[in-house]
Short mmCIF file of C-alpha atoms in Angstrom, two decimals:
data_model
loop_
_atom_site.label_atom_id
_atom_site.label_comp_id
_atom_site.label_asym_id
_atom_site.label_seq_id
_atom_site.Cartn_x
_atom_site.Cartn_y
_atom_site.Cartn_z
CA MET A 1 10.23 16.47 33.81
CA PRO A 2 13.88 18.29 34.31
CA LEU A 3 15.10 21.20 32.36
CA GLN A 4 18.66 20.37 33.01
CA GLN A 5 20.88 17.12 33.50
CA VAL A 6 24.37 16.77 35.10
CA LEU A 7 26.07 14.70 32.85
CA TRP A 8 29.32 14.35 34.31
CA ILE A 9 32.16 17.10 33.74
CA TYR A 10 31.34 18.80 30.02
CA VAL A 11 29.47 21.58 29.16
CA THR A 12 27.90 21.31 25.42
CA GLU A 13 25.27 22.41 23.46
CA GLN A 14 21.69 23.10 25.28
CA HIS A 15 18.70 21.40 24.13
CA VAL A 16 16.00 22.99 21.62
CA VAL A 17 12.39 22.29 21.04
CA LYS A 18 10.70 22.72 17.78
CA ALA A 19 8.16 26.06 17.98
CA ARG A 20 5.19 24.58 16.88
CA ALA A 21 1.56 24.27 18.10
CA ILE A 22 1.67 20.62 19.18
CA ILE A 23 3.86 21.12 21.68
CA MET A 24 1.27 22.59 24.03
CA THR A 25 -0.24 19.20 24.01
CA LYS A 26 2.98 17.67 25.54
CA VAL A 27 4.09 20.54 27.91
CA LYS A 28 3.51 19.15 31.53
CA THR A 29 4.57 22.06 33.28
CA PHE A 30 4.13 25.63 33.67
CA LYS A 31 7.80 26.52 32.63
CA PHE A 32 7.80 24.62 29.36
CA GLN A 33 4.34 26.62 28.34
CA LEU A 34 6.36 29.68 29.02
CA MET A 35 9.05 28.53 26.77
CA PHE A 36 6.57 27.96 23.86
CA LEU A 37 5.17 31.41 24.23
CA TYR A 38 8.80 32.18 24.33
CA LEU A 39 9.35 30.58 21.09
CA ILE A 40 6.57 31.71 19.15
CA SER A 41 7.14 35.37 20.17
CA LEU A 42 10.78 35.35 19.05
CA CYS A 43 9.87 33.43 16.03
CA LEU A 44 7.23 36.44 15.28
CA ILE A 45 9.66 39.12 15.93
CA ILE A 46 12.78 37.41 13.56
CA SER A 47 9.68 37.15 10.97
CA CYS A 48 9.00 40.82 11.23
CA SER A 49 12.54 42.04 11.00
CA ASN A 50 13.29 39.97 7.89
CA ASP A 51 13.54 42.67 5.67
CA SER A 52 15.11 44.94 8.28
CA THR A 53 19.17 45.50 8.65
CA GLN A 54 18.52 44.89 12.39
CA ILE A 55 16.99 43.05 15.21
CA PRO A 56 15.10 44.09 17.67
CA LYS A 57 17.39 45.16 20.92
CA THR A 58 17.42 42.46 23.87
CA ASP A 59 18.04 42.76 27.47
CA THR A 60 20.12 40.03 28.79
CA ASN A 61 19.25 40.78 32.29
CA GLN A 62 15.77 39.60 31.40
CA THR A 63 14.90 36.47 32.96
CA GLN A 64 14.28 33.98 29.98
CA SER A 65 12.74 30.77 30.19
CA VAL A 66 15.12 28.27 28.64
CA VAL A 67 14.26 24.71 27.56
CA PRO A 68 17.47 22.36 28.22
CA ALA A 69 17.72 21.90 24.72
CA THR A 70 19.44 23.49 21.81
CA THR A 71 19.58 22.38 18.23
CA THR A 72 21.93 23.33 15.47
CA ALA A 73 21.32 22.80 11.93
CA GLN A 74 22.57 23.39 8.76
CA PRO A 75 20.16 25.32 6.30
CA ASN A 76 19.66 22.52 4.02
CA GLY A 77 18.74 20.01 7.07
CA GLN A 78 21.75 18.00 6.92
CA GLY A 79 24.51 17.54 9.62
CA SER A 80 23.76 17.32 13.26
CA THR A 81 21.54 18.81 15.52
CA ALA A 82 22.90 19.97 18.66
CA THR A 83 21.14 20.63 22.06
CA GLN A 84 24.34 21.69 23.64
CA ILE A 85 27.20 23.64 22.29
CA ASP A 86 30.12 21.12 22.00
CA LYS A 87 32.33 21.46 25.18
CA SER A 88 34.66 18.67 25.64
CA GLU A 89 36.71 21.02 27.99
CA THR A 90 34.57 22.16 31.34
CA LYS A 91 34.26 25.58 32.96
CA ALA A 92 34.87 25.50 36.36
CA GLY A 93 32.21 25.63 38.47
CA ASP A 94 29.52 24.64 35.65
CA LYS A 95 26.39 22.76 36.69
CA THR A 96 26.11 20.40 33.33
CA SER A 97 28.43 18.87 30.98
CA ASP A 98 27.90 16.66 28.01
CA GLN A 99 24.40 17.42 27.37
CA ALA A 100 22.12 16.67 24.29
CA GLU A 101 22.58 18.48 21.07
CA LEU A 102 20.67 17.54 18.19
CA PRO A 103 22.22 15.60 15.86
CA THR A 104 22.20 15.06 12.05
CA SER A 105 19.46 13.59 9.69
CA GLU A 106 19.28 12.94 5.98
CA PRO A 107 19.36 16.06 3.96
CA ALA A 108 15.98 17.35 3.09
CA GLU A 109 15.12 18.06 -0.11
CA GLU A 110 13.79 21.23 0.58
CA THR A 111 14.31 23.59 3.61
CA PRO A 112 11.74 26.33 4.11
CA PRO A 113 13.75 29.90 3.84
CA LEU A 114 15.19 31.11 7.14
CA PRO A 115 14.74 34.59 8.33
CA THR A 116 17.85 36.88 8.21
CA ILE A 117 19.30 37.85 11.33
CA THR A 118 21.79 40.81 11.72
CA PRO A 119 23.92 40.35 14.87
CA THR A 120 23.14 42.45 17.80
CA VAL A 121 26.01 42.87 20.37
CA VAL A 122 24.58 42.70 24.01
CA GLU A 123 26.78 43.71 27.26
CA SER A 124 24.43 42.77 29.79
CA LYS A 125 26.28 43.68 32.87
CA GLU A 126 25.97 47.32 31.89
CA LYS A 127 22.80 47.04 29.94
CA GLN A 128 24.68 48.12 27.12
CA GLU A 129 23.47 47.43 23.08
CA VAL A 130 25.67 47.76 20.28
CA GLU A 131 23.77 47.23 17.01
CA VAL A 132 26.25 45.83 13.83
CA ALA A 133 25.29 45.81 10.50
CA ALA A 134 25.94 42.81 8.98
CA ILE A 135 28.47 43.10 6.34
CA SER A 136 27.85 41.04 3.07
CA ALA A 137 30.26 38.53 2.30
CA PRO A 138 29.85 35.01 0.71
CA PHE A 139 31.14 32.11 3.13
CA PRO A 140 31.38 28.59 1.72
CA PHE A 141 28.32 26.60 3.26
CA ASN A 142 27.33 22.99 2.47
CA ILE A 143 29.31 22.21 -0.49
CA PRO A 144 29.18 18.94 -1.70
CA ASN A 145 32.15 16.78 -0.87
CA GLU A 146 33.53 13.38 -2.10
CA LEU A 147 35.06 12.06 1.03
CA ASP A 148 35.61 8.32 0.55
CA PHE A 149 35.93 6.67 3.71
CA SER A 150 36.10 3.16 2.29
CA LYS A 151 39.50 3.45 0.67
CA SER A 152 41.80 0.45 1.60
CA ARG A 153 44.99 1.18 3.24
CA ASP A 154 48.41 -0.56 2.57
CA LEU A 155 48.99 -1.15 6.23
CA THR A 156 50.35 -4.04 8.06
CA SER A 157 47.84 -5.77 10.59
CA PHE A 158 48.91 -6.32 14.49
CA SER A 159 49.40 -9.97 15.46
CA ASP A 160 46.58 -12.39 16.27
CA GLN A 161 46.91 -11.94 20.07
CA HIS A 162 47.13 -7.94 20.17
CA ILE A 163 43.62 -8.32 17.62
CA SER A 164 42.16 -10.72 20.26
CA GLU A 165 42.99 -8.57 23.38
CA PHE A 166 42.12 -5.43 21.34
CA SER A 167 38.52 -7.08 20.70
CA GLU A 168 38.01 -8.14 23.77
CA ALA A 169 38.64 -4.75 25.66
CA LEU A 170 36.46 -2.90 23.34
CA LYS A 171 33.60 -5.85 23.46
CA ILE A 172 33.77 -6.02 27.23
CA ASN A 173 33.56 -1.93 28.21
CA PHE A 174 30.82 -1.67 25.32
CA GLU A 175 28.75 -4.41 26.85
CA GLN A 176 28.75 -3.07 30.00
CA SER A 177 27.37 0.32 29.54
CA PRO A 178 23.70 0.15 29.75
CA LEU A 179 22.93 3.10 27.42
CA LYS A 180 24.70 2.68 23.89
CA ALA A 181 24.32 2.90 20.16
CA GLY A 182 27.69 2.56 18.41
CA ILE A 183 31.35 2.66 18.76
CA ASN A 184 34.03 2.51 16.40
CA ILE A 185 38.22 2.77 17.00
CA ALA A 186 41.30 2.54 15.50
CA VAL A 187 44.83 2.16 16.66
CA PHE A 188 48.00 2.87 14.48
CA ASP A 189 51.70 2.57 15.13
CA GLY A 190 53.11 3.92 12.05
CA LYS A 191 52.91 0.78 10.16
CA SER A 192 50.39 -1.38 11.57
CA LEU A 193 46.65 -0.78 11.77
CA TRP A 194 43.89 -2.35 13.69
CA GLU A 195 39.90 -1.02 14.00
CA ASP A 196 36.77 -2.58 14.57
CA ALA A 197 33.10 -1.51 15.59
CA LEU A 198 30.10 -2.30 17.17
CA GLY A 199 26.49 -1.41 17.58
CA ILE A 200 24.65 0.64 15.28
CA ALA A 201 25.10 3.86 13.57
CA SER A 202 21.13 4.31 13.02
CA ALA A 203 18.26 2.43 13.23
CA GLU A 204 18.91 1.17 9.62
CA GLN A 205 22.48 0.61 9.79
CA LYS A 206 25.22 -0.91 11.92
CA MET A 207 28.14 0.86 12.75
CA THR A 208 31.20 0.13 10.59
CA THR A 209 34.97 1.03 10.62
CA ALA A 210 33.92 3.16 7.51
CA THR A 211 31.31 4.99 9.30
CA PRO A 212 31.93 8.80 9.66
CA MET A 213 31.11 10.84 13.10
CA ILE A 214 31.95 14.53 13.79
CA ILE A 215 34.75 14.35 16.11
CA ARG A 216 33.58 17.13 17.84
CA SER A 217 36.37 19.27 20.02
CA THR A 218 38.99 16.62 19.08
CA SER A 219 38.66 18.92 15.90
CA LYS A 220 40.74 21.55 17.70
CA THR A 221 43.95 19.25 17.21
CA PHE A 222 44.08 20.60 13.37
CA LEU A 223 43.15 24.18 14.50
CA GLY A 224 46.10 24.10 16.64
CA ALA A 225 48.54 22.79 14.17
CA LEU A 226 47.80 24.86 11.54
CA VAL A 227 47.91 28.16 13.96
CA VAL A 228 51.17 27.09 15.18
CA SER A 229 52.42 26.17 12.00
CA GLN A 230 51.31 29.58 10.60
CA ILE A 231 53.61 31.20 13.35
CA GLU A 232 56.22 29.28 12.30
CA GLN A 233 56.37 30.40 8.78
CA GLY A 234 56.16 33.96 10.09
CA LEU A 235 52.89 34.72 9.31
CA TYR A 236 52.28 36.32 12.65
CA LYS A 237 53.54 35.88 16.39
CA PHE A 238 52.34 34.47 19.39
CA ASN A 239 51.89 37.86 20.83
CA ASP A 240 50.40 39.41 17.96
CA THR A 241 46.81 40.39 19.02
CA VAL A 242 43.29 40.21 17.55
CA GLU A 243 43.23 44.07 16.73
CA SER A 244 46.70 44.05 14.96
CA LEU A 245 45.65 40.62 12.85
CA LEU A 246 42.28 41.21 12.08
CA SER A 247 42.06 45.37 11.75
CA ASP A 248 41.68 44.84 8.22
CA HIS A 249 39.22 42.13 7.99
CA GLN A 250 36.16 42.93 6.09
CA ASP A 251 34.34 41.85 9.20
CA TYR A 252 36.29 43.34 11.51
CA ALA A 253 33.21 45.43 12.73
CA LEU A 254 31.79 42.43 14.14
CA ILE A 255 34.81 41.33 15.76
CA ASP A 256 35.75 44.84 17.04
CA ILE A 257 32.75 44.92 19.89
CA PRO A 258 32.42 45.56 23.38
CA ASN A 259 32.43 42.08 24.55
CA VAL A 260 35.59 41.22 22.39
CA ASN A 261 39.09 42.01 23.85
CA THR A 262 40.83 42.79 20.92
CA SER A 263 43.78 43.02 22.77
CA VAL A 264 44.23 39.32 23.56
CA THR A 265 47.03 37.75 21.74
CA VAL A 266 47.25 34.46 19.94
CA GLU A 267 48.63 32.56 22.49
CA GLN A 268 46.21 33.47 24.68
CA LEU A 269 43.58 32.26 22.56
CA LEU A 270 45.15 29.06 21.94
CA THR A 271 45.46 28.07 25.42
CA MET A 272 42.05 29.32 26.72
CA THR A 273 43.22 31.85 28.75
CA SER A 274 41.72 34.77 26.81
CA GLY A 275 38.94 35.54 29.34
CA LEU A 276 36.42 35.94 26.94
CA ASP A 277 32.95 34.56 27.77
CA ASP A 278 30.48 32.76 25.12
CA TRP A 279 27.13 31.56 24.07
CA SER A 280 27.38 28.27 25.26
CA GLU A 281 25.13 28.85 28.80
CA GLN A 282 21.55 27.78 28.93
CA SER A 283 20.58 31.24 29.57
CA ASP A 284 22.11 31.70 26.02
CA PHE A 285 19.43 29.31 24.35
CA SER A 286 17.70 32.13 21.82
CA SER A 287 21.20 33.54 21.11
CA ARG A 288 22.07 29.72 19.89
CA LEU A 289 18.67 29.86 18.09
CA ALA A 290 19.57 32.97 16.11
CA ILE A 291 23.01 31.44 15.13
CA MET A 292 21.17 28.53 13.61
CA MET A 293 18.65 30.72 11.78
CA ASP A 294 20.60 33.14 10.13
CA ARG A 295 20.17 32.95 6.57
CA GLU A 296 23.84 35.07 6.00
CA TRP A 297 25.52 33.02 8.56
CA LYS A 298 29.52 33.74 8.73
CA PRO A 299 31.70 32.80 11.82
CA ALA A 300 32.54 36.34 12.95
CA ASN A 301 28.06 36.95 13.35
CA ASN A 302 28.52 34.28 16.22
CA LEU A 303 30.71 36.86 18.36
CA SER A 304 27.61 39.25 18.63
CA LYS A 305 26.25 36.35 20.78
CA ILE A 306 28.74 36.96 24.00
CA PRO A 307 26.74 38.20 26.59
CA THR A 308 29.00 39.51 28.98
CA LYS A 309 32.33 41.68 29.24
CA PHE A 310 35.64 39.92 29.32
CA VAL A 311 37.60 39.33 32.06
CA GLU A 312 41.19 39.80 32.64
CA PRO A 313 43.30 37.31 30.44
CA GLY A 314 45.44 34.39 32.31
CA ASN A 315 43.00 31.82 33.78
CA TYR A 316 41.93 28.37 31.99
CA TYR A 317 38.10 29.02 30.52
CA TYR A 318 36.66 27.56 27.83
CA SER A 319 35.34 29.40 25.03
CA TYR A 320 34.36 28.89 21.73
CA ALA A 321 34.84 32.64 20.95
CA ASN A 322 38.44 31.74 21.03
CA SER A 323 37.64 29.09 18.16
CA ILE A 324 35.95 31.46 16.10
CA LEU A 325 38.68 34.18 16.23
CA LEU A 326 41.68 31.71 15.40
CA GLY A 327 39.95 30.35 12.68
CA LEU A 328 39.14 33.98 11.45
CA ILE A 329 43.17 34.88 11.83
CA ALA A 330 44.10 31.80 10.38
CA THR A 331 41.90 32.14 7.36
CA HIS A 332 42.50 35.69 7.13
CA LYS A 333 46.39 35.28 6.93
CA ASP A 334 46.21 32.30 4.48
CA GLY A 335 43.55 33.76 2.13
CA ARG A 336 41.53 30.68 1.72
CA ASN A 337 38.66 28.86 3.56
CA LEU A 338 39.52 26.84 6.53
CA ASN A 339 38.41 23.36 5.07
CA GLU A 340 40.51 24.55 1.60
CA ILE A 341 43.66 25.10 4.02
CA TYR A 342 42.86 21.79 5.90
CA GLN A 343 42.64 19.61 2.67
CA GLU A 344 45.87 21.22 0.93
CA LEU A 345 47.97 21.16 4.45
CA PHE A 346 47.11 18.00 6.23
CA PHE A 347 44.04 15.83 4.88
CA GLU A 348 45.83 15.21 0.96
CA PRO A 349 49.58 15.20 2.02
CA LEU A 350 48.73 12.75 5.09
CA GLY A 351 46.32 10.49 2.52
CA ILE A 352 43.54 10.94 5.27
CA GLU A 353 39.93 11.38 4.64
CA GLY A 354 37.95 14.04 6.32
CA GLY A 355 36.34 17.79 6.36
CA LEU A 356 35.21 20.60 7.78
CA LEU A 357 31.21 21.29 8.46
CA PRO A 358 29.53 23.54 7.83
CA GLU A 359 31.66 24.64 5.03
CA ILE A 360 31.16 21.03 3.44
CA SER A 361 27.85 18.93 3.29
CA MET A 362 27.25 16.28 5.86
CA PRO A 363 27.99 12.74 4.46
CA LEU A 364 24.91 10.81 3.94
CA ALA A 365 26.03 7.70 6.00
CA THR A 366 26.91 9.69 9.18
CA ALA A 367 26.17 8.12 12.40
CA VAL A 368 22.78 9.41 13.92
CA PRO A 369 23.61 10.45 17.37
CA TYR A 370 21.59 8.50 20.26
CA ASP A 371 20.91 10.17 23.77
CA ASP A 372 18.16 10.38 26.89
CA LEU A 373 15.32 11.54 24.47
CA SER A 374 13.57 13.31 27.50
CA LEU A 375 16.37 15.94 27.45
CA TYR A 376 14.92 16.72 24.17
CA GLN A 377 11.52 17.05 25.07
CA ALA A 378 11.32 14.25 22.50
CA GLY A 379 9.80 11.20 24.47
CA GLU A 380 10.86 9.06 27.01
CA GLY A 381 14.30 6.69 27.36
CA PHE A 382 17.01 6.13 24.91
CA GLY A 383 17.06 6.93 21.36
CA PRO A 384 17.87 8.50 18.21
CA LEU A 385 17.74 12.27 18.02
CA ASN A 386 16.92 12.62 14.25
CA GLU A 387 13.12 12.23 14.58
CA GLY A 388 9.86 14.41 15.52
CA MET A 389 10.04 17.91 16.84
CA MET A 390 14.23 17.78 16.34
CA SER A 391 14.40 17.30 12.68
CA GLN A 392 14.11 20.57 11.37
CA PHE A 393 17.27 21.34 13.06
CA TYR A 394 19.26 18.61 12.87
CA GLY A 395 22.71 18.99 11.86
CA ARG A 396 23.10 22.41 12.33
CA ASP A 397 25.65 22.82 15.51
CA PRO A 398 28.50 23.14 13.06
CA MET A 399 27.37 26.74 12.51
CA ILE A 400 27.64 27.34 16.29
CA SER A 401 31.10 25.81 16.70
CA TRP A 402 32.47 25.78 13.17
CA ALA A 403 36.47 25.54 13.70
CA GLY A 404 36.12 24.33 16.97
CA ALA A 405 34.28 21.37 16.62
CA GLY A 406 33.55 20.63 13.01
CA ILE A 407 35.47 18.08 11.64
CA ILE A 408 33.87 14.81 10.36
CA SER A 409 36.00 11.83 9.36
CA THR A 410 36.88 8.04 11.11
CA PRO A 411 38.69 6.60 13.83
CA GLU A 412 41.18 5.14 11.06
CA ASN A 413 41.96 8.45 9.85
CA ILE A 414 42.09 10.51 13.17
CA ALA A 415 44.19 7.86 14.51
CA ARG A 416 46.44 8.73 11.82
CA TRP A 417 46.21 11.85 11.96
CA GLY A 418 47.19 11.57 16.05
CA TYR A 419 50.24 9.80 14.84
CA GLU A 420 51.22 11.91 11.90
CA LEU A 421 50.92 14.76 14.65
CA PHE A 422 52.65 13.87 17.62
CA SER A 423 55.00 10.88 16.73
CA PRO A 424 59.01 12.10 15.99
CA LEU A 425 58.36 9.96 12.97
CA GLY A 426 54.88 11.61 11.65
CA SER A 427 54.77 14.10 8.59
CA ALA A 428 51.95 16.36 9.63
CA ILE A 429 54.17 19.15 10.37
CA PRO A 430 57.96 19.87 11.07
CA ASN A 431 59.80 18.81 13.92
CA LYS A 432 60.05 22.43 14.92
CA THR A 433 56.37 22.66 14.93
CA ARG A 434 55.75 19.63 17.02
CA GLU A 435 58.32 20.45 19.68
CA THR A 436 56.30 23.77 19.98
CA LEU A 437 53.25 22.29 20.21
CA ILE A 438 54.19 19.73 23.01
CA SER A 439 56.12 22.13 24.85
CA GLY A 440 53.05 24.19 25.04
CA MET A 441 51.19 21.92 27.21
CA THR A 442 51.60 23.67 30.32
CA ILE A 443 48.34 25.30 31.41
CA PRO A 444 46.43 23.49 34.16
CA THR A 445 43.05 22.27 33.33
CA ASP A 446 39.87 22.26 35.61
CA PRO A 447 39.42 18.97 38.10
CA GLY A 448 36.65 17.85 36.05
CA MET A 449 38.97 18.05 32.90
CA SER A 450 41.75 16.39 34.82
CA SER A 451 39.76 13.72 36.22
CA MET A 452 39.11 12.90 32.61
CA GLY A 453 42.75 12.30 32.21
CA MET A 454 43.90 15.60 30.73
CA ASP A 455 45.94 17.70 33.39
CA THR A 456 47.62 20.35 31.44
CA TYR A 457 46.55 22.06 28.27
CA GLY A 458 48.58 23.84 25.46
CA TYR A 459 48.08 25.22 21.86
CA TYR A 460 44.66 23.58 21.55
CA MET A 461 45.77 20.16 22.67
CA GLY A 462 46.49 18.69 25.93
CA SER A 463 48.76 16.33 28.14
CA GLY A 464 47.49 13.63 30.67
CA ASN A 465 48.07 10.32 31.71
CA VAL A 466 45.82 6.69 30.97
CA SER A 467 45.85 4.38 34.01
CA LEU A 468 47.04 1.02 32.88
CA ARG A 469 45.96 -2.42 33.83
CA ASN A 470 48.61 -2.59 36.55
CA GLY A 471 47.55 0.63 38.04
CA GLU A 472 50.45 2.51 36.45
CA LYS A 473 49.83 5.41 34.39
CA LEU A 474 51.12 6.27 30.89
CA LYS A 475 51.67 9.66 29.34
CA VAL A 476 49.81 10.60 26.61
CA TYR A 477 48.73 13.87 24.23
CA THR A 478 45.47 13.95 24.18
CA HIS A 479 42.07 15.71 22.96
CA PRO A 480 38.50 14.82 24.10
CA GLY A 481 35.47 15.78 22.27
CA GLY A 482 31.64 15.58 23.37
CA GLY A 483 28.14 16.59 23.21
CA GLY A 484 24.98 16.11 21.41
CA GLY A 485 24.78 12.17 21.42
CA ARG A 486 28.55 11.89 20.35
CA THR A 487 31.91 11.58 22.10
CA SER A 488 35.09 11.19 20.64
CA TRP A 489 39.16 10.93 22.48
CA LEU A 490 42.40 11.17 20.81
CA TYR A 491 45.24 9.49 22.61
CA TYR A 492 48.99 9.44 21.40
CA SER A 493 51.41 7.77 23.55
CA PRO A 494 55.07 8.76 23.06
CA GLU A 495 56.29 5.93 25.19
CA LEU A 496 54.70 3.29 22.92
CA ASP A 497 54.34 5.66 19.53
CA VAL A 498 50.73 4.35 19.06
CA SER A 499 47.87 6.47 18.53
CA ILE A 500 44.19 5.52 19.26
CA SER A 501 41.09 6.98 18.09
CA LEU A 502 37.77 6.16 19.55
CA LEU A 503 34.39 7.56 18.17
CA ALA A 504 30.75 6.83 19.11
CA ASN A 505 27.56 8.06 18.56
CA SER A 506 26.24 8.44 22.39
CA HIS A 507 27.90 9.83 25.31
CA ILE A 508 29.48 6.31 26.21
CA LEU A 509 33.07 7.00 26.03
CA HIS A 510 32.52 9.85 28.82
CA GLU A 511 30.46 7.67 31.08
CA PRO A 512 32.13 6.11 34.03
CA GLY A 513 34.05 2.62 32.83
CA LYS A 514 34.02 -0.43 35.46
CA CYS A 515 37.73 -1.58 34.44
CA GLY A 516 39.02 -0.57 38.21
CA PHE A 517 42.51 0.26 36.71
CA ARG A 518 42.14 3.67 39.26
CA GLY A 519 40.54 1.54 42.19
CA TYR A 520 37.16 3.44 43.11
CA ASP A 521 38.22 6.61 41.36
CA TYR A 522 36.09 7.81 37.96
CA MET A 523 37.58 6.57 35.01
CA PRO A 524 35.79 7.03 31.68
CA ILE A 525 35.12 4.10 29.44
CA ALA A 526 37.36 5.40 26.89
CA GLN A 527 40.17 5.73 28.76
CA CYS A 528 39.19 1.89 30.14
CA ILE A 529 39.54 1.11 26.61
CA ALA A 530 42.58 2.89 25.68
CA GLY A 531 44.12 1.95 28.88
CA SER A 532 43.60 -1.95 28.05
CA ILE A 533 45.07 -1.36 25.00
CA PHE A 534 48.16 0.23 25.44
CA SER A 535 48.52 -2.85 28.16
CA THR A 536 48.33 -5.20 25.67
CA ILE A 537 50.96 -3.47 23.51
CA MET A 538 53.29 -3.00 26.62
CA ASP A 539 52.78 -6.71 27.72
CA ASN A 540 53.71 -8.19 24.33
#
């Protein structure tokens, strides 16, 4: 059974297997036996250090036997389990993309207490280890929410012809995919709304237009809009450094560590050009596991898991560390938690529903991710990721990504968000802020991301093209998301003034489409659907 599988061009969270004795009866190769022994040893070490203020030093140069799966779960058992770090943006030269990640299950009534882990910073290239005492500070976690995705909107409908062609485009592309669970979609032009859903949300529920899903890295559009808004308000500047903005933060001891370049600027963080590494590679499995088991988790703790020294800033290189630092800056300068800021600044004024995990609890109706079960060492074939050995980690991946990929919502709300964000008629941000966001999309992405349809990156959002039925290309502002059996795309066409949101509880949106709008060139199913819908609008 392979330890790694290439799933197109995105790198997302690795897979993790439940460390219990029964796994030995299922392990078929010597490498998996070694992994089992490794997990048992790690759990014993963590258990022994439960009452200490630091964990044993780790040599990151030591060869690790790693399972291709990483799970992330919220302490109460809610949420989505991830076998990979959500990476909708690809790193040049990466070998994996959009791999599995453990999904989200029904919340458990009780979850066994997790051991306390104090962050340990490791500079692997020089074998230099720095132990940092955890700073005790409360952080919002799994706060009960009252999100209501069933609210009716006072919006008009598209014409019958539009609706018929929209539905046909969704149905054809959905049915052409051999591995799928469910999909939902919304199209919004400022006045009219169309939404539809196909497939299943779980073994017990059909997918509906009101089924919430984690939108993965499409969440970054919220963080980018927030940071640029704060800059426009004069709270700080693009060229301010991490050190200048966070040196008085209560967790600065967790930030000012060897593998974090505190001289990088806000602009470098926003454009993914900071040169910071992160904890997303397969070799970082134990680091992600430690994050998920951290009883006193807070975002700054994650920075201690950066395995290598930073490089000179300047080149596009996706890193979760950027999102952690930007989230810390935004909340530090505002004085509130990130979900609170989003609610007051974006969700409530715009009348849209959504929230940030893990600061709020996972809605019970959230769609269950589906994927190739063998990637999670959970059996064979395509199935749900909330069962078996993965269930105890199900839903904790927001601890790994936080501000970078934790928004949960529905296509209607995200399509409306895209319109309010990018349209000159939108009200999410002032026109000056919108102009700054759009003009900032100048950093070339890597070939993988460009093939997906996002050619340049800016302040946590990008610009690209969607191919139409006639072979022409339509300019869009966009951001994808993917990982752990979930995919997301947000498209806004400035020419048509139309926004489209697509969400799926499988990797279907990133799979190759068969529409042929690019001839024989690769074109993801998401773009086939969006290209068909944009073509219909242009033709009618």
